[in-house]
PDB file of C-alpha atoms in Angstrom:
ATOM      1  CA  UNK A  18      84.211 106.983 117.733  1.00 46.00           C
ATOM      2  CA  UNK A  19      83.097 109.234 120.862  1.00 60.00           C
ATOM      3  CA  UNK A  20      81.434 112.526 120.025  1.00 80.00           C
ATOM      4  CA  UNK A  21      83.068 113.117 116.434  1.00 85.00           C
ATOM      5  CA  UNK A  22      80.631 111.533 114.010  1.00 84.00           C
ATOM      6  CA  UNK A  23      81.946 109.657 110.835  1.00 90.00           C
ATOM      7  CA  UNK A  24      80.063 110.390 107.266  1.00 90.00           C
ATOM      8  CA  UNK A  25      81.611 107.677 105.694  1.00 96.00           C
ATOM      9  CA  UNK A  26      85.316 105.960 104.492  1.00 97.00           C
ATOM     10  CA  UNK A  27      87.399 108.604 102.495  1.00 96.00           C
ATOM     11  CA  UNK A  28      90.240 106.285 102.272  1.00 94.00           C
ATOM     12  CA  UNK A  29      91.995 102.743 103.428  1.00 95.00           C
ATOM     13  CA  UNK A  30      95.506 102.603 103.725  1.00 93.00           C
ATOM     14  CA  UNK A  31      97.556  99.908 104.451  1.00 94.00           C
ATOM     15  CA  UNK A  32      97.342 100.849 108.294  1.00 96.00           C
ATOM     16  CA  UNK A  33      95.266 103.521 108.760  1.00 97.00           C
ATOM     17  CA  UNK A  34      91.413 104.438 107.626  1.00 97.00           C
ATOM     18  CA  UNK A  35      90.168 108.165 106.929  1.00 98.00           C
ATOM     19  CA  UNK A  36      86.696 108.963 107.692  1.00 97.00           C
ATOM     20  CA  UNK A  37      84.776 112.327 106.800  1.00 97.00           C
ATOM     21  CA  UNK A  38      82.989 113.800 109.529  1.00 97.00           C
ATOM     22  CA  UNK A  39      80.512 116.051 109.739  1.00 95.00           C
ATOM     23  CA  UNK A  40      82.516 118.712 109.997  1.00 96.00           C
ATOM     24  CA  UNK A  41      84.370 119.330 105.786  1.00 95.00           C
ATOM     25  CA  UNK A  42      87.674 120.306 106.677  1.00 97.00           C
ATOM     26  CA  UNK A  43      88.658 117.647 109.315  1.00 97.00           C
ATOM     27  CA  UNK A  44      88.772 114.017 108.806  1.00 98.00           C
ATOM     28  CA  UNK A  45      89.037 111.038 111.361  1.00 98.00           C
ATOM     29  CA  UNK A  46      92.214 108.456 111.333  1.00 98.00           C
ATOM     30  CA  UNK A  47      91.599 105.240 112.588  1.00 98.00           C
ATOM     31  CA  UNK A  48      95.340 102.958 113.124  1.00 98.00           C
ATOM     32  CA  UNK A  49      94.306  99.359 112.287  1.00 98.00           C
ATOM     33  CA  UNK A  50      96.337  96.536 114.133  1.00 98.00           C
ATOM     34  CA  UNK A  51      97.659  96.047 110.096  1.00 97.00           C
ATOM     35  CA  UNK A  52     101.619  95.579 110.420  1.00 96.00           C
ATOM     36  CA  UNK A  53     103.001  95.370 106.081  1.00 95.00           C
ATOM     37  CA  UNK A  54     105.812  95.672 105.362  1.00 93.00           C
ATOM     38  CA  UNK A  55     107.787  95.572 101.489  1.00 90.00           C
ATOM     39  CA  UNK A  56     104.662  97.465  99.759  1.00 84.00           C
ATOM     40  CA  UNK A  57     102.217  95.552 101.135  1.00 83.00           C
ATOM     41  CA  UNK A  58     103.690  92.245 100.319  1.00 89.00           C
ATOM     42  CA  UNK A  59     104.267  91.504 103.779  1.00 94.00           C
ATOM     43  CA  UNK A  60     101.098  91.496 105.853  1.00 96.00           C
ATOM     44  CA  UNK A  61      99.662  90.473 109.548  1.00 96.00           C
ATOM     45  CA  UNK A  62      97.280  91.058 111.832  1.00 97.00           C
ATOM     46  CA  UNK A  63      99.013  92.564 115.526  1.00 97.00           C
ATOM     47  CA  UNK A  64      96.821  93.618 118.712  1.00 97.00           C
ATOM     48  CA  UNK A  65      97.600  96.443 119.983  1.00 97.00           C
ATOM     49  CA  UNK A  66      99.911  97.758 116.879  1.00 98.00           C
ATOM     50  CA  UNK A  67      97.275 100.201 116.208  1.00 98.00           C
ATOM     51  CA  UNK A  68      96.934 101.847 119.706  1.00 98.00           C
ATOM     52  CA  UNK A  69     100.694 101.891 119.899  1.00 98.00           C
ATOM     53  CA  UNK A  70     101.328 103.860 116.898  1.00 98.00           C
ATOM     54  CA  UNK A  71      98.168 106.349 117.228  1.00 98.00           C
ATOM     55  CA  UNK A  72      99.868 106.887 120.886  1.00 97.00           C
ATOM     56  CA  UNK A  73     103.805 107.745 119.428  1.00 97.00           C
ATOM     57  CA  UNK A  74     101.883 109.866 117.053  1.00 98.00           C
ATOM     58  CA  UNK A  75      99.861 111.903 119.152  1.00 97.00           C
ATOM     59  CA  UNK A  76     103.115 112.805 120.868  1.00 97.00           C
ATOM     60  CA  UNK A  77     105.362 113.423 118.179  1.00 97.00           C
ATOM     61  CA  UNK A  78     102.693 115.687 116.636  1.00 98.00           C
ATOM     62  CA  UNK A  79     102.496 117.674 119.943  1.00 97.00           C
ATOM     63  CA  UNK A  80     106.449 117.948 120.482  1.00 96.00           C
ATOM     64  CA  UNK A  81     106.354 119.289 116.985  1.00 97.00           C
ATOM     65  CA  UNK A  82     103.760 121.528 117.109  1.00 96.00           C
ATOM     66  CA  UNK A  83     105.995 123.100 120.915  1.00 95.00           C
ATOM     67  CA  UNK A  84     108.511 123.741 118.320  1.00 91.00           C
ATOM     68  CA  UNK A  85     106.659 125.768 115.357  1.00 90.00           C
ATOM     69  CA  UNK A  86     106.240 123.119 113.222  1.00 96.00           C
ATOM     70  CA  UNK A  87     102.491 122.942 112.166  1.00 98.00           C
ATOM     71  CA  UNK A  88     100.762 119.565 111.806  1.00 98.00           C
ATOM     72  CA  UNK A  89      97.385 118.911 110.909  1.00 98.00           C
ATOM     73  CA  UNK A  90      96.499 116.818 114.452  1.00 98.00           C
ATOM     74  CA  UNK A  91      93.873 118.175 116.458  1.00 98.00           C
ATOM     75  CA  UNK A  92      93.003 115.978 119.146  1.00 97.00           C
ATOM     76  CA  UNK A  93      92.620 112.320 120.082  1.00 97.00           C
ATOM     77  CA  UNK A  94      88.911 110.958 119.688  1.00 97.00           C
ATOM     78  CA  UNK A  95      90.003 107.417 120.901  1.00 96.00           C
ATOM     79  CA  UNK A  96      92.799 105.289 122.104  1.00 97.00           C
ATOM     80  CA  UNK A  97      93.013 104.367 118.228  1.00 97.00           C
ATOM     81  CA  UNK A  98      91.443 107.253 116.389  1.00 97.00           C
ATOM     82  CA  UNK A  99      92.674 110.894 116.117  1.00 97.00           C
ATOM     83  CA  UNK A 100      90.800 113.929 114.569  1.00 98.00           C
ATOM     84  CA  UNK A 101      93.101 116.010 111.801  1.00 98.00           C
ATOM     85  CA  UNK A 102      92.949 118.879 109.594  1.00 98.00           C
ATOM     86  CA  UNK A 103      92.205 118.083 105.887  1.00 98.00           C
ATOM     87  CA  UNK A 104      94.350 118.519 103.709  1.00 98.00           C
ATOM     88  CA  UNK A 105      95.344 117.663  99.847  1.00 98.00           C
ATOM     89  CA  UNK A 106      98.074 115.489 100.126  1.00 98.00           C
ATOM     90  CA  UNK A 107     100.999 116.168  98.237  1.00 98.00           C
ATOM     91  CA  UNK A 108     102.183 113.120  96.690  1.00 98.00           C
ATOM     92  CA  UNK A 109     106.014 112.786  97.732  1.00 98.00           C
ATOM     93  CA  UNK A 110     107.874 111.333 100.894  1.00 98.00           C
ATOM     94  CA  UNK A 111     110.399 113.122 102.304  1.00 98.00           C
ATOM     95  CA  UNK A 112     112.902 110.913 103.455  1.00 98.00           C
ATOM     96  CA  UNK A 113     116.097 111.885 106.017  1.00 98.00           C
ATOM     97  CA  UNK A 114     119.093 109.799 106.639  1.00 98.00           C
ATOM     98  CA  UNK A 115     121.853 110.600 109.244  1.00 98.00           C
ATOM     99  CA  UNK A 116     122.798 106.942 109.002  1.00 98.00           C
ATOM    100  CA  UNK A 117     122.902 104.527 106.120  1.00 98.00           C
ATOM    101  CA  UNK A 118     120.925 101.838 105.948  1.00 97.00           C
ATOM    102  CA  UNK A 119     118.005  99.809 104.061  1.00 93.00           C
ATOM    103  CA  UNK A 120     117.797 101.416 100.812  1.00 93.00           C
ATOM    104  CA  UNK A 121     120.110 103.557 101.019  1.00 95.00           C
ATOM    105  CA  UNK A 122     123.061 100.602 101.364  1.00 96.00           C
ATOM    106  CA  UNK A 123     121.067  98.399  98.766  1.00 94.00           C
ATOM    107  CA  UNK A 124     121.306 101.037  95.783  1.00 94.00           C
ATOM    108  CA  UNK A 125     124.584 102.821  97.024  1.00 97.00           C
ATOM    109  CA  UNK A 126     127.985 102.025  98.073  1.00 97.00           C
ATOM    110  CA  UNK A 127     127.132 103.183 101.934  1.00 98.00           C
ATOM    111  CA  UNK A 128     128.423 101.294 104.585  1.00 97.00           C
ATOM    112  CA  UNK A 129     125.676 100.074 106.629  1.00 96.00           C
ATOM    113  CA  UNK A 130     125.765 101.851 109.846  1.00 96.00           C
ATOM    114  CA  UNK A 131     127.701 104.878 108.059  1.00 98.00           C
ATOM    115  CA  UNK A 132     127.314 108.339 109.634  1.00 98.00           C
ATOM    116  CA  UNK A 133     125.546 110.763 107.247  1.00 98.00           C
ATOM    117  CA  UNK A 134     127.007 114.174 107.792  1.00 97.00           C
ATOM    118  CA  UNK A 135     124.969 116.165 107.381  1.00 97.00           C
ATOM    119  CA  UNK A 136     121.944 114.132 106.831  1.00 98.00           C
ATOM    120  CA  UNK A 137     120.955 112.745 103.507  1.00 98.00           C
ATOM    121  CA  UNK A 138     117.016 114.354 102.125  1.00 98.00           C
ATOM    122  CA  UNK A 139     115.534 112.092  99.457  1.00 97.00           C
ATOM    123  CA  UNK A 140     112.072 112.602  97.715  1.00 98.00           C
ATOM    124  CA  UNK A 141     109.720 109.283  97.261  1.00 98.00           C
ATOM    125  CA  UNK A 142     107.097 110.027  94.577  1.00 98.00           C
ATOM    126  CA  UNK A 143     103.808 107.877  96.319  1.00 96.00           C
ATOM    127  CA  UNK A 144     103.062 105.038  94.275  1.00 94.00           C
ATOM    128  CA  UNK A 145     102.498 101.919  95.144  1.00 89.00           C
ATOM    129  CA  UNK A 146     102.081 100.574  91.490  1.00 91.00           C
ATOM    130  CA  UNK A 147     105.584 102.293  90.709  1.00 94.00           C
ATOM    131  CA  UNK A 148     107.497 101.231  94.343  1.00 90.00           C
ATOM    132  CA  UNK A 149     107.892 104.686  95.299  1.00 93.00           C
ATOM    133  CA  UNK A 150     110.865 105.422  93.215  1.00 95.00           C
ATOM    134  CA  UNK A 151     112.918 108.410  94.132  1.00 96.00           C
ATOM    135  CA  UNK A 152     112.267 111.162  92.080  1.00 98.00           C
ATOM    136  CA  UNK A 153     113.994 114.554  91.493  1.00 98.00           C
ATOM    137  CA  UNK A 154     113.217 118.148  92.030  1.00 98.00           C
ATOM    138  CA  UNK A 155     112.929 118.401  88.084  1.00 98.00           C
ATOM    139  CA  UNK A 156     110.532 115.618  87.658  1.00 98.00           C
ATOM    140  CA  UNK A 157     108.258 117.334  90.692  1.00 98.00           C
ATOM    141  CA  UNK A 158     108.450 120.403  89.024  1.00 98.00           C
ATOM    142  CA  UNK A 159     107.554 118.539  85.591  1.00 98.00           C
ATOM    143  CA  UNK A 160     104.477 116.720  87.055  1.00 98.00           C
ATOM    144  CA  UNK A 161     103.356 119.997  88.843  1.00 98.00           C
ATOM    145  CA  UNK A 162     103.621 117.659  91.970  1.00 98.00           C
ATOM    146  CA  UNK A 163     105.353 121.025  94.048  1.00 98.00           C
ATOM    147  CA  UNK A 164     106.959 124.225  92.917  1.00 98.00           C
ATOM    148  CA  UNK A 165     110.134 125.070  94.540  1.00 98.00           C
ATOM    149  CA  UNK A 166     109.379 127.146  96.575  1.00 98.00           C
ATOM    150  CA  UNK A 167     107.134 124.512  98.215  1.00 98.00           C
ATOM    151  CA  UNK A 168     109.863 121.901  98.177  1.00 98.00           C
ATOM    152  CA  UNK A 169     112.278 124.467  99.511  1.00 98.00           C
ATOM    153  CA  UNK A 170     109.832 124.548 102.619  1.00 98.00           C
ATOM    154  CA  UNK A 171     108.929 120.839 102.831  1.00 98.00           C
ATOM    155  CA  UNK A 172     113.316 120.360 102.820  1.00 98.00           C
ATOM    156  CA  UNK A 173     113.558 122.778 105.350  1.00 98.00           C
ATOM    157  CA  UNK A 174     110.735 121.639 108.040  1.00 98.00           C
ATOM    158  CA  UNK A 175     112.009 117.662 107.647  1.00 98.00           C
ATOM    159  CA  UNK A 176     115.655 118.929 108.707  1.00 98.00           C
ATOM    160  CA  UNK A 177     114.326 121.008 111.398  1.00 98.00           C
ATOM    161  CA  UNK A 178     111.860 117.713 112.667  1.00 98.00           C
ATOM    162  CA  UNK A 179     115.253 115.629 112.754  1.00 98.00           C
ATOM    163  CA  UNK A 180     116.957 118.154 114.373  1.00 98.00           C
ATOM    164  CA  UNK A 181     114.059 118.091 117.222  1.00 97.00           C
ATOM    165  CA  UNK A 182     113.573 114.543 117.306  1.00 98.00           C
ATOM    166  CA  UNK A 183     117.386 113.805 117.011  1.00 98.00           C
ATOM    167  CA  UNK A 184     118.573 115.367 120.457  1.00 97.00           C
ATOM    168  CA  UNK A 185     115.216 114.130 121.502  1.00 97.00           C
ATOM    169  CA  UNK A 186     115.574 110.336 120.871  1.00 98.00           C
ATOM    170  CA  UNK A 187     119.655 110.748 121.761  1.00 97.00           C
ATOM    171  CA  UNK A 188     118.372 111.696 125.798  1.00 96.00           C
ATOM    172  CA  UNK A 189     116.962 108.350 125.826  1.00 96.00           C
ATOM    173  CA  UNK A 190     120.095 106.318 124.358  1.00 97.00           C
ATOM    174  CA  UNK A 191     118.068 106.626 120.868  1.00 98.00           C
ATOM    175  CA  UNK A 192     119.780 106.628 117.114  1.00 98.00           C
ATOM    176  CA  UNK A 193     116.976 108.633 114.737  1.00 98.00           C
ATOM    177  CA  UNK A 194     118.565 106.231 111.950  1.00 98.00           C
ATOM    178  CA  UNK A 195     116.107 108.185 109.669  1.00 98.00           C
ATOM    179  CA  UNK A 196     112.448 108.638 109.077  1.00 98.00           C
ATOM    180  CA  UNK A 197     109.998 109.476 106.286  1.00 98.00           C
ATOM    181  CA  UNK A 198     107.451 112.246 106.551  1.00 98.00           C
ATOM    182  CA  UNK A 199     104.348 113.770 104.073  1.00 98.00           C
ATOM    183  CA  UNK A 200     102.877 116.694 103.658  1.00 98.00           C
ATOM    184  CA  UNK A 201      99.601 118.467 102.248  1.00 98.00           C
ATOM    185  CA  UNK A 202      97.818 122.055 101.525  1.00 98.00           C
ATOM    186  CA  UNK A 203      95.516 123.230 103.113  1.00 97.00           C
ATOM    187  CA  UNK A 204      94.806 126.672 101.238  1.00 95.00           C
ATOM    188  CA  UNK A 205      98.083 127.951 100.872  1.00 94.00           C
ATOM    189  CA  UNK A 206      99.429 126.352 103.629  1.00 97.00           C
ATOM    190  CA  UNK A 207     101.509 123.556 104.159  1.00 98.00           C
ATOM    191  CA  UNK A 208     100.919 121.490 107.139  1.00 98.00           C
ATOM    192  CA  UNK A 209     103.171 117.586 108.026  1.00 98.00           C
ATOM    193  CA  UNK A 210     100.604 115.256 108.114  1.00 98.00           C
ATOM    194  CA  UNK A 211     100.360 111.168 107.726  1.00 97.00           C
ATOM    195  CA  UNK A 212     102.194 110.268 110.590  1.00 97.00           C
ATOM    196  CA  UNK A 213     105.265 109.901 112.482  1.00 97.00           C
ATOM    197  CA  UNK A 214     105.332 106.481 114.572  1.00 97.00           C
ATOM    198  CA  UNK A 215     107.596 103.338 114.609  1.00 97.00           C
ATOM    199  CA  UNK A 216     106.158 102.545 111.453  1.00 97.00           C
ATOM    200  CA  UNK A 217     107.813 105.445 109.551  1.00 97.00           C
ATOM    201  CA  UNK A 218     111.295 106.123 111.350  1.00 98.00           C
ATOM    202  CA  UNK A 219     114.138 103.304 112.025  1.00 98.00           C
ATOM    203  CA  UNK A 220     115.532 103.345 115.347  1.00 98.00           C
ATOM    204  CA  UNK A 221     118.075 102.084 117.104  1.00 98.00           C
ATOM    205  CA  UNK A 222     119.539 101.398 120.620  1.00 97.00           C
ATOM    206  CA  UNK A 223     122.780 103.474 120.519  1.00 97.00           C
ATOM    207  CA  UNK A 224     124.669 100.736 122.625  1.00 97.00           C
ATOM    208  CA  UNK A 225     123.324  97.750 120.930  1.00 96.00           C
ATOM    209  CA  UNK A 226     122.236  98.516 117.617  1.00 96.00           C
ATOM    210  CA  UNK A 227     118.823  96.766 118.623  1.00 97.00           C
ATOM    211  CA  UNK A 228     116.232  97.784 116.152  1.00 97.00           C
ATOM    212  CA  UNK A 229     113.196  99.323 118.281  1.00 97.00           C
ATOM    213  CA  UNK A 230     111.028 100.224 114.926  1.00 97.00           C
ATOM    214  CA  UNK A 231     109.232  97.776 111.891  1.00 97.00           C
ATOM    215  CA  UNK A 232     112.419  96.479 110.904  1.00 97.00           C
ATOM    216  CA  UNK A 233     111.600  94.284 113.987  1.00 98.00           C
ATOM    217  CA  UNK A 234     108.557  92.691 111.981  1.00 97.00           C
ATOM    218  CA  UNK A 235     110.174  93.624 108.454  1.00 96.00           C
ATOM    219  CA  UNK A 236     113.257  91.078 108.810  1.00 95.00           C
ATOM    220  CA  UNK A 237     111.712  88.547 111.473  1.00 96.00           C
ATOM    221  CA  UNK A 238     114.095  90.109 114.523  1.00 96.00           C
ATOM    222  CA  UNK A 239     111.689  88.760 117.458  1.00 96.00           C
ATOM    223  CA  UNK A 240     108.320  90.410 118.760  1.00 97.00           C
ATOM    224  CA  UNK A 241     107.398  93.890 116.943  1.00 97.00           C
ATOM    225  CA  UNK A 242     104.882  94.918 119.828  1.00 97.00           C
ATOM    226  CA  UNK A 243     107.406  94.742 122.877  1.00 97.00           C
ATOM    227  CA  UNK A 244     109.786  96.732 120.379  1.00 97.00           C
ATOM    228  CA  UNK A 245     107.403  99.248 120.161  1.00 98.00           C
ATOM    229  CA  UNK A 246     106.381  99.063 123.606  1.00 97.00           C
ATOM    230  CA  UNK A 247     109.951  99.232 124.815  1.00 96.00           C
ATOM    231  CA  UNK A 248     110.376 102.085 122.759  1.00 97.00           C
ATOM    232  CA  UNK A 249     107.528 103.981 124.336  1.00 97.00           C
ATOM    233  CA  UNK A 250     108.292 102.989 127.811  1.00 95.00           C
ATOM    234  CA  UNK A 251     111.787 104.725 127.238  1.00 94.00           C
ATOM    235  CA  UNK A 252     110.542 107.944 125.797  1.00 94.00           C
ATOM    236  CA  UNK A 253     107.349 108.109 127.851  1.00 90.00           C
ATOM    237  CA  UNK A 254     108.158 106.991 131.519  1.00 64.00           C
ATOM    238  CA  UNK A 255     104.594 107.139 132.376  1.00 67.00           C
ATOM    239  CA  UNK A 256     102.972 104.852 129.660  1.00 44.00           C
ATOM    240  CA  UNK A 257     104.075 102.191 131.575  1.00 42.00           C
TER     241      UNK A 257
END
């Protein structure tokens, strides 16, 4: 883990493991080769998944942070492992659509593939034993999960991240079907944290329809890693 020094396991994900380090108000994230999908009930071992998504991270987070939006990455410690601000999670993902499908066309009469005009923003309350059900503002506000104010600002930063990754993905012949984000205090700050990788966005090829995210290794459409790798290759000439 190079020169940052872990103090022991905070927390294991399905995908990822937080460390404390030495230092109390950053922690370490380690991406695991674990590929799940459907709450966990899905689950594989994948070489290379790990270093794949810690790399699409790392450069989301730093496009994002070009464009005043504040994240709580630091720096990369290791081709797997990336140093981050702590923060108290907020327990809620914010979800945005500017196309139907998964959910969306399983609970609603969407057409899959539907334009969504101007994008759809959903909150997920985080629970695994519940299946992340949707929740509303008035349930956050009744659980003291967020006051408005705060979900006003966590609406407003996810539609500003799809309008930055939008025009960014469509350069490369990319559709930003839509993506899920979290966030957490730190003080009385709110900073986007988790992640932002093939594991949390759907993607696809705007001529083909090709999935290049986890729907690849949700739904058994061919080999997840050259999905991912073809998807960095087009956004990141030089990866190679």
């Amino acid at each position: 883990m190079s020169d940052v020094q872990s103090t022991g396991l905070l927390y294991e994900g399905k995908a990822k493991s937080v460390y404390t380090t030495e230092h109390p108000d950053e922690l370490l994230v380690v991406y695991r080769d674990d590929m799940t999908a459907f709450n966990g009930e899905k689950h594989d071992i994948v070489a290379n998944k790990g270093q794949l998504n810690a790399r699409a991270c790392e450069f989301f987070m730093c496009l994002l942070e070009e464009t005043a939006i504040i994240t709580h990455f630091l720096r990369m410690v290791s081709d797997t492992s990336m140093l981050v601000r702590k923060l108290d999670m907020i327990p809620l993902e914010v979800v945005v659509r500017n196309v139907a499908a998964g959910s969306l066309i399983n609970r609603y009469p969407f057409t899959d593939g539907q334009s969504l005009d101007p994008p759809i923003v959903t909150f997920d309350y985080k629970s695994d034993e519940r299946g992340d059900p949707m929740i509303t503002p008035d349930i956050i506000f009744a659980l003291g999960i967020a006051t408005a104010e705060e979900l006003d600002q966590m609406k407003s930063a996810a539609l500003q991240v799809n309008l930055i990754l939008r025009d960014f993905f469509d350069l490369s012949g990319i559709i930003l079907v839509d993506f899920k984000l979290e966030f957490g205090r730190a003080g009385e700050i709110i900073y986007l944290g988790d992640e932002i990788s093939m594991d949390s966005m759907r993607l696809w090829d705007k001529e083909t329809h090709e999935s290049l995210d986890k729907d690849v290794y949700r739904f058994g459409k061919g080999d997840v890693i050259q999905a991912y790798k073809t998807l960095l290759d087009r956004i990141l000439p030089s990866e190679g």
